[in-house]
mmCIF file of C-alpha atoms and ligand atoms in Angstrom:
data_model
loop_
_atom_site.group_PDB
_atom_site.id
_atom_site.type_symbol
_atom_site.label_atom_id
_atom_site.label_comp_id
_atom_site.label_asym_id
_atom_site.label_seq_id
_atom_site.Cartn_x
_atom_site.Cartn_y
_atom_site.Cartn_z
ATOM 1 C CA MET S 1 -28.045 59.110 102.833
ATOM 2 C CA ASP S 2 -26.200 59.848 106.065
ATOM 3 C CA ASN S 3 -23.215 57.722 105.188
ATOM 4 C CA VAL S 4 -23.037 58.673 101.547
ATOM 5 C CA LEU S 5 -22.753 62.413 101.996
ATOM 6 C CA ALA S 6 -20.525 64.201 104.492
ATOM 7 C CA PHE S 7 -23.548 66.038 105.867
ATOM 8 C CA GLY S 8 -26.669 64.017 106.618
ATOM 9 C CA ALA S 9 -30.020 65.404 105.614
ATOM 10 C CA ALA S 10 -31.333 67.460 108.529
ATOM 11 C CA SER S 11 -34.799 68.199 107.173
ATOM 12 C CA GLY S 12 -37.463 66.707 104.940
ATOM 13 C CA GLN S 13 -36.572 69.366 102.400
ATOM 14 C CA ALA S 14 -32.942 68.189 102.370
ATOM 15 C CA GLY S 15 -34.126 64.606 101.902
ATOM 16 C CA ARG S 16 -36.112 65.677 98.835
ATOM 17 C CA VAL S 17 -33.089 67.452 97.376
ATOM 18 C CA ASP S 18 -31.059 64.266 97.869
ATOM 19 C CA ALA S 19 -33.804 62.168 96.284
ATOM 20 C CA LEU S 20 -33.903 64.465 93.266
ATOM 21 C CA PHE S 21 -30.139 64.291 92.962
ATOM 22 C CA VAL S 22 -30.153 60.499 93.174
ATOM 23 C CA MET S 23 -32.979 60.274 90.641
ATOM 24 C CA ILE S 24 -31.072 62.384 88.098
ATOM 25 C CA ALA S 25 -27.861 60.455 88.776
ATOM 26 C CA VAL S 26 -29.614 57.101 88.272
ATOM 27 C CA ILE S 27 -31.302 58.200 85.030
ATOM 28 C CA GLY S 28 -28.021 59.682 83.794
ATOM 29 C CA GLY S 29 -26.166 56.508 84.775
ATOM 30 C CA PHE S 30 -28.716 54.287 83.034
ATOM 31 C CA PHE S 31 -28.408 56.139 79.747
ATOM 32 C CA PHE S 32 -24.640 56.374 80.067
ATOM 33 C CA PHE S 33 -24.247 52.621 80.363
ATOM 34 C CA LEU S 34 -26.920 51.951 77.745
ATOM 35 C CA THR S 35 -25.330 54.165 75.086
ATOM 36 C CA GLN S 36 -21.686 53.337 75.886
ATOM 37 C CA GLY S 37 -22.501 49.634 76.198
ATOM 38 C CA LEU S 38 -24.230 49.605 72.802
ATOM 39 C CA LEU S 39 -21.348 51.596 71.320
ATOM 40 C CA ILE S 40 -18.828 48.993 72.421
ATOM 41 C CA TYR S 41 -21.108 46.082 71.496
ATOM 42 C CA PHE S 42 -21.734 47.382 67.972
ATOM 43 C CA ALA S 43 -18.082 48.292 67.476
ATOM 44 C CA VAL S 44 -17.118 44.699 68.180
ATOM 45 C CA LYS S 45 -20.039 42.989 66.421
ATOM 46 C CA TYR S 46 -19.873 45.026 63.221
ATOM 47 C CA ARG S 47 -16.132 45.483 63.001
ATOM 48 C CA ARG S 48 -14.570 45.129 59.582
ATOM 49 C CA ARG S 49 -13.737 41.556 58.790
ATOM 50 C CA LEU S 50 -11.670 40.076 55.953
ATOM 51 C CA PRO S 51 -12.554 38.871 53.432
ATOM 52 C CA ASP S 52 -14.945 41.776 53.084
ATOM 53 C CA ARG S 53 -17.394 40.446 50.491
ATOM 54 C CA ASP S 54 -20.394 39.514 52.706
ATOM 55 C CA ASN S 55 -20.052 42.610 54.778
ATOM 56 C CA GLU S 56 -21.917 45.188 52.829
ATOM 57 C CA THR S 57 -23.852 47.787 54.821
ATOM 58 C CA PRO S 58 -27.612 47.514 54.243
ATOM 59 C CA ALA S 59 -29.202 50.736 53.026
ATOM 60 C CA ILE S 60 -31.537 51.716 55.891
ATOM 61 C CA THR S 61 -33.672 54.697 54.943
ATOM 62 C CA GLY S 62 -35.522 55.326 58.190
ATOM 63 C CA ASN S 63 -37.654 53.771 60.906
ATOM 64 C CA PRO S 64 -40.569 56.012 61.934
ATOM 65 C CA LEU S 65 -41.451 53.965 65.027
ATOM 66 C CA LEU S 66 -37.897 54.060 66.367
ATOM 67 C CA GLU S 67 -37.592 57.782 65.697
ATOM 68 C CA PHE S 68 -40.906 58.429 67.384
ATOM 69 C CA LEU S 69 -39.817 56.500 70.476
ATOM 70 C CA TRP S 70 -36.435 58.116 70.834
ATOM 71 C CA ILE S 71 -38.039 61.508 70.773
ATOM 72 C CA LEU S 72 -40.936 60.586 73.042
ATOM 73 C CA ILE S 73 -39.104 58.690 75.797
ATOM 74 C CA PRO S 74 -36.326 61.252 76.463
ATOM 75 C CA SER S 75 -38.926 64.034 76.328
ATOM 76 C CA ILE S 76 -40.956 62.327 79.032
ATOM 77 C CA VAL S 77 -37.800 61.780 81.111
ATOM 78 C CA VAL S 78 -36.704 65.437 80.967
ATOM 79 C CA VAL S 79 -40.231 66.682 81.671
ATOM 80 C CA VAL S 80 -40.333 64.438 84.763
ATOM 81 C CA ILE S 81 -36.933 65.782 85.886
ATOM 82 C CA PHE S 82 -38.116 69.333 85.274
ATOM 83 C CA TYR S 83 -41.382 68.853 87.137
ATOM 84 C CA TYR S 84 -39.787 67.190 90.138
ATOM 85 C CA GLY S 85 -36.944 69.737 90.230
ATOM 86 C CA TRP S 86 -39.378 72.628 89.975
ATOM 87 C CA ARG S 87 -41.458 71.250 92.856
ATOM 88 C CA VAL S 88 -38.388 70.909 95.086
ATOM 89 C CA TYR S 89 -37.099 74.330 94.039
ATOM 90 C CA THR S 90 -40.318 76.242 94.714
ATOM 91 C CA ASP S 91 -40.696 74.431 98.020
ATOM 92 C CA GLN S 92 -37.164 75.562 98.876
ATOM 93 C CA ARG S 93 -37.724 79.178 97.819
ATOM 94 C CA ILE S 94 -41.146 79.924 99.298
ATOM 95 C CA PRO S 95 -41.036 80.011 103.112
ATOM 96 C CA ALA S 96 -43.707 78.135 105.017
ATOM 97 C CA ALA S 97 -46.293 80.374 106.663
ATOM 98 C CA GLY S 98 -45.498 81.482 110.206
ATOM 99 C CA ALA S 99 -41.750 81.058 109.894
ATOM 100 C CA THR S 100 -39.622 82.555 112.686
ATOM 101 C CA GLU S 101 -37.432 85.280 111.232
ATOM 102 C CA VAL S 102 -33.739 85.681 111.956
ATOM 103 C CA HIS S 103 -31.670 88.507 110.489
ATOM 104 C CA VAL S 104 -28.100 87.696 109.569
ATOM 105 C CA THR S 105 -25.541 90.259 108.456
ATOM 106 C CA ALA S 106 -22.180 89.066 107.201
ATOM 107 C CA ARG S 107 -19.037 91.125 107.492
ATOM 108 C CA GLN S 108 -15.366 90.347 107.222
ATOM 109 C CA TRP S 109 -15.229 87.789 108.865
ATOM 110 C CA MET S 110 -18.209 86.825 110.898
ATOM 111 C CA TYR S 111 -21.966 86.579 111.000
ATOM 112 C CA GLU S 112 -23.935 89.034 113.126
ATOM 113 C CA ILE S 113 -27.246 87.592 114.230
ATOM 114 C CA ARG S 114 -30.248 89.680 115.180
ATOM 115 C CA TYR S 115 -33.512 88.208 116.420
ATOM 116 C CA PRO S 116 -36.773 90.143 116.057
ATOM 117 C CA ASP S 117 -36.984 90.685 119.832
ATOM 118 C CA GLY S 118 -33.616 92.448 119.883
ATOM 119 C CA ARG S 119 -31.364 89.649 121.024
ATOM 120 C CA THR S 120 -28.057 89.564 119.170
ATOM 121 C CA ALA S 121 -25.296 87.037 118.788
ATOM 122 C CA ILE S 122 -22.163 86.355 116.790
ATOM 123 C CA ASN S 123 -21.683 83.224 114.696
ATOM 124 C CA GLU S 124 -24.414 81.357 116.498
ATOM 125 C CA ILE S 125 -28.077 81.079 115.542
ATOM 126 C CA ARG S 126 -30.490 79.368 117.889
ATOM 127 C CA VAL S 127 -33.868 78.166 116.735
ATOM 128 C CA PRO S 128 -36.491 75.720 117.976
ATOM 129 C CA ALA S 129 -36.911 72.341 116.265
ATOM 130 C CA GLY S 130 -40.046 71.584 114.279
ATOM 131 C CA LYS S 131 -40.761 75.180 113.268
ATOM 132 C CA PRO S 132 -39.886 76.833 109.965
ATOM 133 C CA VAL S 133 -37.165 79.505 110.150
ATOM 134 C CA LYS S 134 -36.629 82.221 107.613
ATOM 135 C CA PHE S 135 -33.232 83.908 107.347
ATOM 136 C CA LEU S 136 -33.022 87.480 106.067
ATOM 137 C CA LEU S 137 -29.508 87.795 104.760
ATOM 138 C CA SER S 138 -27.379 90.814 104.007
ATOM 139 C CA ALA S 139 -23.745 91.857 103.996
ATOM 140 C CA ALA S 140 -22.011 94.912 105.428
ATOM 141 C CA ASP S 141 -18.920 95.014 103.232
ATOM 142 C CA VAL S 142 -18.335 92.487 100.447
ATOM 143 C CA LEU S 143 -20.100 89.439 99.009
ATOM 144 C CA HIS S 144 -20.454 86.576 101.455
ATOM 145 C CA GLY S 145 -22.266 83.268 101.382
ATOM 146 C CA PHE S 146 -24.654 81.457 103.687
ATOM 147 C CA TYR S 147 -24.465 77.723 103.201
ATOM 148 C CA LEU S 148 -26.165 75.112 105.367
ATOM 149 C CA PRO S 149 -24.955 71.805 103.911
ATOM 150 C CA ASP S 150 -27.090 69.697 106.257
ATOM 151 C CA PHE S 151 -30.168 71.410 104.850
ATOM 152 C CA ARG S 152 -28.944 71.522 101.227
ATOM 153 C CA VAL S 153 -29.570 75.254 100.954
ATOM 154 C CA LYS S 154 -27.247 78.093 100.048
ATOM 155 C CA MET S 155 -27.698 81.794 99.358
ATOM 156 C CA ASP S 156 -25.472 84.753 98.542
ATOM 157 C CA MET S 157 -25.240 87.601 101.053
ATOM 158 C CA ILE S 158 -25.051 90.836 99.127
ATOM 159 C CA PRO S 159 -24.226 94.371 100.379
ATOM 160 C CA GLY S 160 -27.245 96.640 99.964
ATOM 161 C CA ARG S 161 -29.696 93.845 99.325
ATOM 162 C CA VAL S 162 -31.696 91.400 101.434
ATOM 163 C CA THR S 163 -31.867 87.815 100.246
ATOM 164 C CA THR S 164 -33.822 85.077 101.996
ATOM 165 C CA LEU S 165 -33.594 81.418 102.748
ATOM 166 C CA TRP S 166 -35.722 79.137 104.847
ATOM 167 C CA VAL S 167 -35.405 75.743 106.487
ATOM 168 C CA GLN S 168 -37.528 73.528 108.663
ATOM 169 C CA PRO S 169 -35.166 71.872 111.158
ATOM 170 C CA ASP S 170 -36.667 68.568 112.245
ATOM 171 C CA ARG S 171 -34.375 67.538 115.059
ATOM 172 C CA PRO S 172 -32.215 69.260 117.658
ATOM 173 C CA GLY S 173 -28.532 69.427 116.927
ATOM 174 C CA SER S 174 -25.708 71.694 115.902
ATOM 175 C CA TYR S 175 -25.300 72.370 112.188
ATOM 176 C CA GLN S 176 -22.387 73.993 110.382
ATOM 177 C CA ILE S 177 -22.763 77.232 108.436
ATOM 178 C CA PHE S 178 -20.111 78.077 105.829
ATOM 179 C CA CYS S 179 -19.313 81.239 103.912
ATOM 180 C CA THR S 180 -19.017 80.010 100.320
ATOM 181 C CA VAL S 181 -17.821 83.219 98.681
ATOM 182 C CA TYR S 182 -14.127 84.007 98.922
ATOM 183 C CA CYS S 183 -14.297 87.225 100.933
ATOM 184 C CA GLY S 184 -10.723 87.957 102.012
ATOM 185 C CA THR S 185 -7.962 86.470 104.147
ATOM 186 C CA GLY S 186 -10.271 85.505 107.018
ATOM 187 C CA HIS S 187 -12.688 83.662 104.730
ATOM 188 C CA SER S 188 -11.856 80.189 105.980
ATOM 189 C CA ASN S 189 -12.458 81.347 109.564
ATOM 190 C CA MET S 190 -15.921 82.545 108.668
ATOM 191 C CA LEU S 191 -17.811 79.759 110.353
ATOM 192 C CA ALA S 192 -21.023 79.774 112.284
ATOM 193 C CA LYS S 193 -23.403 77.292 113.830
ATOM 194 C CA LEU S 194 -27.128 76.798 113.547
ATOM 195 C CA ILE S 195 -28.138 75.358 116.882
ATOM 196 C CA VAL S 196 -31.523 73.670 116.810
ATOM 197 C CA MET S 197 -32.957 73.262 120.301
ATOM 198 C CA SER S 198 -35.960 71.313 121.482
ATOM 199 C CA PRO S 199 -38.920 73.738 121.709
ATOM 200 C CA HIS S 200 -38.894 73.444 125.486
ATOM 201 C CA GLU S 201 -35.188 74.256 125.819
ATOM 202 C CA TYR S 202 -35.600 77.108 123.366
ATOM 203 C CA GLU S 203 -38.447 78.657 125.387
ATOM 204 C CA GLU S 204 -36.287 78.486 128.477
ATOM 205 C CA TRP S 205 -33.350 80.032 126.689
ATOM 206 C CA VAL S 206 -35.460 82.943 125.420
ATOM 207 C CA GLU S 207 -36.950 83.437 128.870
ATOM 208 C CA HIS S 208 -33.484 83.785 130.327
ATOM 209 C CA GLY S 209 -32.837 86.595 127.869
ATOM 210 C CA GLY S 210 -31.019 84.290 125.506
ATOM 211 C CA ARG S 211 -27.996 83.866 127.700
ATOM 212 C CA GLU S 212 -28.544 80.703 129.650
ATOM 213 C CA GLY S 213 -25.601 78.340 130.028
ATOM 214 C CA ASP S 214 -22.679 78.994 127.716
ATOM 215 C CA GLU S 215 -24.723 81.012 125.297
ATOM 216 C CA GLY S 216 -24.169 84.308 123.521
ATOM 217 C CA GLY S 217 -26.462 87.308 123.852
ATOM 218 C CA GLU S 218 -26.122 90.893 124.784
ATOM 219 C CA HIS S 219 -26.058 90.711 128.547
ATOM 220 C CA GLU S 220 -23.713 87.792 128.903
ATOM 221 C CA PRO S 221 -21.021 88.484 131.507
ATOM 222 C CA LEU S 222 -17.674 89.319 129.888
ATOM 223 C CA VAL S 223 -15.883 86.390 131.484
ATOM 224 C CA VAL S 224 -18.472 83.867 130.280
ATOM 225 C CA ARG S 225 -18.387 85.388 126.842
ATOM 226 C CA GLY S 226 -14.590 85.313 126.842
ATOM 227 C CA GLU S 227 -14.523 81.631 127.723
ATOM 228 C CA ARG S 228 -16.996 80.857 124.962
ATOM 229 C CA ILE S 229 -15.023 82.849 122.388
ATOM 230 C CA LEU S 230 -11.791 81.231 123.483
ATOM 231 C CA SER S 231 -13.193 77.763 122.917
ATOM 232 C CA ASN S 232 -14.796 78.747 119.582
ATOM 233 C CA ALA S 233 -11.781 80.583 118.163
ATOM 234 C CA GLY S 234 -9.417 77.634 118.095
ATOM 235 C CA CYS S 235 -7.162 78.939 120.885
ATOM 236 C CA LEU S 236 -7.402 75.630 122.690
ATOM 237 C CA ASN S 237 -5.906 73.794 119.739
ATOM 238 C CA CYS S 238 -2.603 75.365 120.704
ATOM 239 C CA HIS S 239 -3.023 76.452 124.312
ATOM 240 C CA ALA S 240 -3.876 74.348 127.311
ATOM 241 C CA VAL S 241 -5.551 75.998 130.272
ATOM 242 C CA GLU S 242 -4.870 72.963 132.384
ATOM 243 C CA GLY S 243 -2.907 69.782 132.069
ATOM 244 C CA LYS S 244 -0.236 69.154 129.504
ATOM 245 C CA GLU S 245 1.191 72.048 127.517
ATOM 246 C CA LYS S 246 0.487 72.151 123.756
ATOM 247 C CA ILE S 247 2.237 74.173 121.007
ATOM 248 C CA GLY S 248 1.873 77.443 122.896
ATOM 249 C CA PRO S 249 2.312 78.344 126.561
ATOM 250 C CA ASN S 250 -0.265 77.201 129.100
ATOM 251 C CA LEU S 251 -2.520 80.194 129.705
ATOM 252 C CA ARG S 252 -3.284 79.526 133.363
ATOM 253 C CA GLY S 253 -1.541 81.854 135.767
ATOM 254 C CA LEU S 254 -0.284 84.036 132.922
ATOM 255 C CA HIS S 255 -1.897 87.305 134.026
ATOM 256 C CA GLY S 256 0.484 89.260 136.244
ATOM 257 C CA SER S 257 3.398 86.906 135.705
ATOM 258 C CA LYS S 258 6.790 87.826 134.240
ATOM 259 C CA VAL S 259 7.169 86.467 130.713
ATOM 260 C CA PRO S 260 10.661 85.946 129.249
ATOM 261 C CA LEU S 261 10.741 87.025 125.590
ATOM 262 C CA GLU S 262 12.848 86.014 122.603
ATOM 263 C CA GLY S 263 15.695 88.520 122.433
ATOM 264 C CA GLY S 264 16.390 88.497 126.137
ATOM 265 C CA LYS S 265 13.890 91.045 127.442
ATOM 266 C CA SER S 266 10.955 90.182 129.620
ATOM 267 C CA VAL S 267 7.542 91.691 130.150
ATOM 268 C CA THR S 268 4.861 91.645 132.819
ATOM 269 C CA ALA S 269 1.689 90.069 131.484
ATOM 270 C CA ASP S 270 -0.803 92.889 132.006
ATOM 271 C CA GLU S 271 -4.040 93.467 130.086
ATOM 272 C CA GLU S 272 -2.281 95.295 127.268
ATOM 273 C CA TYR S 273 0.216 92.444 126.850
ATOM 274 C CA LEU S 274 -2.624 89.917 126.717
ATOM 275 C CA ARG S 275 -4.518 92.025 124.192
ATOM 276 C CA GLU S 276 -1.420 92.472 122.047
ATOM 277 C CA SER S 277 -0.639 88.740 122.245
ATOM 278 C CA ILE S 278 -3.983 88.074 120.563
ATOM 279 C CA VAL S 279 -4.093 90.767 117.874
ATOM 280 C CA ASP S 280 -0.361 90.999 117.186
ATOM 281 C CA PRO S 281 1.262 87.803 118.471
ATOM 282 C CA GLY S 282 4.475 88.282 116.489
ATOM 283 C CA GLU S 283 5.278 91.546 118.288
ATOM 284 C CA LYS S 284 6.466 89.883 121.508
ATOM 285 C CA VAL S 285 7.331 86.213 121.142
ATOM 286 C CA VAL S 286 7.627 84.137 124.286
ATOM 287 C CA LYS S 287 11.105 82.680 124.751
ATOM 288 C CA GLY S 288 11.401 79.063 123.678
ATOM 289 C CA TYR S 289 8.218 78.999 121.562
ATOM 290 C CA PRO S 290 7.838 79.161 117.775
ATOM 291 C CA ASN S 291 6.309 82.323 116.323
ATOM 292 C CA VAL S 292 3.346 80.460 114.823
ATOM 293 C CA MET S 293 0.306 81.957 116.470
ATOM 294 C CA PRO S 294 -2.057 83.501 113.878
ATOM 295 C CA THR S 295 -3.137 87.098 114.333
ATOM 296 C CA TYR S 296 -6.736 87.601 115.384
ATOM 297 C CA LYS S 297 -6.700 91.260 114.449
ATOM 298 C CA ALA S 298 -9.129 90.813 111.573
ATOM 299 C CA SER S 299 -11.308 87.997 112.820
ATOM 300 C CA MET S 300 -11.892 89.044 116.416
ATOM 301 C CA PRO S 301 -13.613 92.353 117.078
ATOM 302 C CA PRO S 302 -12.099 94.446 119.909
ATOM 303 C CA ASP S 303 -15.069 93.682 122.175
ATOM 304 C CA ASP S 304 -14.411 89.979 121.880
ATOM 305 C CA VAL S 305 -10.698 90.434 122.525
ATOM 306 C CA ARG S 306 -11.609 92.353 125.677
ATOM 307 C CA ALA S 307 -13.854 89.497 126.805
ATOM 308 C CA VAL S 308 -11.126 86.919 126.173
ATOM 309 C CA VAL S 309 -8.617 88.986 128.147
ATOM 310 C CA GLU S 310 -11.095 89.215 131.035
ATOM 311 C CA TYR S 311 -11.465 85.446 130.941
ATOM 312 C CA LEU S 312 -7.689 84.882 130.842
ATOM 313 C CA LYS S 313 -7.413 87.033 133.979
ATOM 314 C CA THR S 314 -9.610 84.550 135.847
ATOM 315 C CA LEU S 315 -7.277 81.622 135.083
ATOM 316 C CA LYS S 316 -5.289 81.692 138.311
HETATM 317 C C1 LIG L 1 -1.476 77.889 115.993
HETATM 318 C C2 LIG L 1 -1.366 77.832 117.434
HETATM 319 C C3 LIG L 1 -1.959 78.967 118.259
HETATM 320 C C4 LIG L 1 -3.244 79.435 118.277
HETATM 321 C C5 LIG L 1 -4.413 78.969 117.407
HETATM 322 C C6 LIG L 1 -3.312 80.430 119.295
HETATM 323 N N1 LIG L 1 -2.088 80.583 119.862
HETATM 324 FE FE1 LIG L 1 -1.610 81.863 121.327
HETATM 325 N N2 LIG L 1 0.356 81.353 121.160
HETATM 326 C C7 LIG L 1 0.848 80.331 120.382
HETATM 327 C C8 LIG L 1 2.286 80.246 120.558
HETATM 328 C C9 LIG L 1 3.215 79.234 119.875
HETATM 329 C C10 LIG L 1 2.642 81.250 121.475
HETATM 330 C C11 LIG L 1 4.040 81.573 121.990
HETATM 331 C C12 LIG L 1 4.808 82.411 120.975
HETATM 332 C C13 LIG L 1 4.302 83.816 120.900
HETATM 333 O O1 LIG L 1 4.367 84.535 121.887
HETATM 334 O O2 LIG L 1 3.808 84.201 119.813
HETATM 335 C C14 LIG L 1 1.398 81.927 121.851
HETATM 336 C C15 LIG L 1 1.302 82.975 122.760
HETATM 337 C C16 LIG L 1 0.113 83.425 123.304
HETATM 338 C C17 LIG L 1 -0.008 84.313 124.427
HETATM 339 C C18 LIG L 1 1.143 84.820 125.244
HETATM 340 C C19 LIG L 1 1.476 83.702 126.198
HETATM 341 C C20 LIG L 1 2.541 83.988 127.217
HETATM 342 O O3 LIG L 1 2.896 83.024 127.914
HETATM 343 O O4 LIG L 1 2.994 85.128 127.315
HETATM 344 C C21 LIG L 1 -1.334 84.523 124.665
HETATM 345 C C22 LIG L 1 -1.966 85.364 125.755
HETATM 346 C C23 LIG L 1 -2.042 83.777 123.669
HETATM 347 N N3 LIG L 1 -1.154 83.123 122.861
HETATM 348 C C24 LIG L 1 -3.431 83.727 123.585
HETATM 349 C C25 LIG L 1 -4.106 83.105 122.552
HETATM 350 C C26 LIG L 1 -5.511 83.231 122.358
HETATM 351 C C27 LIG L 1 -6.488 83.976 123.273
HETATM 352 C C28 LIG L 1 -5.819 82.516 121.248
HETATM 353 C C29 LIG L 1 -7.157 82.381 120.590
HETATM 354 C C30 LIG L 1 -7.879 83.599 120.314
HETATM 355 C C31 LIG L 1 -4.569 81.943 120.749
HETATM 356 N N4 LIG L 1 -3.563 82.310 121.573
HETATM 357 C C32 LIG L 1 -4.463 81.117 119.634
HETATM 358 C C33 LIG L 1 0.113 79.529 119.546
HETATM 359 C C34 LIG L 1 -1.221 79.700 119.259
HETATM 360 CU CU1 LIG L 2 -17.469 85.600 103.927
#
């Protein structure tokens, strides 16, 4: 299925959903071609011909065997579809015993992750491979969605209510999470990742307080966190930190420098200027550059902005 669908099946469960889908599509396709084919065939074979004398319609009054079969066969087919669909559905809804629990709260426009042992993260869920995971979903403001296309599961995130979803990730990898409910202007930025680690790597990560390497977590140094946010927030699509300049100014060496602005003034790039450049980029536009940078006011909480600014200060 990997090449047919944009997201390959990442679990046995997802494979069963695909199989069910293919089964229904094949049955539907079979009957579509059967009925439409017969329609065309009969229309041609029994079309009105001149002279019309030999062409009288026979008076058919009924055929009990045929009627019996066309009730029986479709009934069996839909019962099979129902049974198979019900099996897959219940399997998808009832979490396997011993599932690891992860709490996820959506707000405009991000996912806040809370693990049972108190670790927290933003937009990044880490779990070990080969173990079932149960997500307890809620929302802080408006309706949001939690969609894991690789696992073929999706659930609404509703303010004031906890909904659940579970998956059994088979292999390590990074899987996309989408918000599927239009939740405001930052909706399309509401992206997160489910990172499935090998059990061994996961153990190590937890032992290091969930902040090993480039990972999130509560005690991550600001600079490390800032670098991570910078690379996750799309800044590097427009800004280089080394090498060739992109759409926006190169960010290395910016802190403390004198920046010429559109309109003739100039400004010293202190922390406040850096902060303002992120949350209100149109306020002071750098001379010679287009005013195209999006505002991060809504999508980046002040803490994250602070971390990014701290990181920018290290780019000497
Ligand atoms: C769509 C492209 C784009 C994206 C995405 C973008 N920027 Fe910008 N940025 C620009 C452009 C163009 C400018 C120069 C014009 C201006 O000042 O608005 C700029 C200016 C800046 C400046 C001021 C630079 C200077 O030389 O004074 C900073 C700091 C900055 N961006 C940081 C960021 C950060 C941090 C992110 C990610 C959170 C980001 N930008 C995302 C295009 C972008
Ligand atoms: Cu949302």
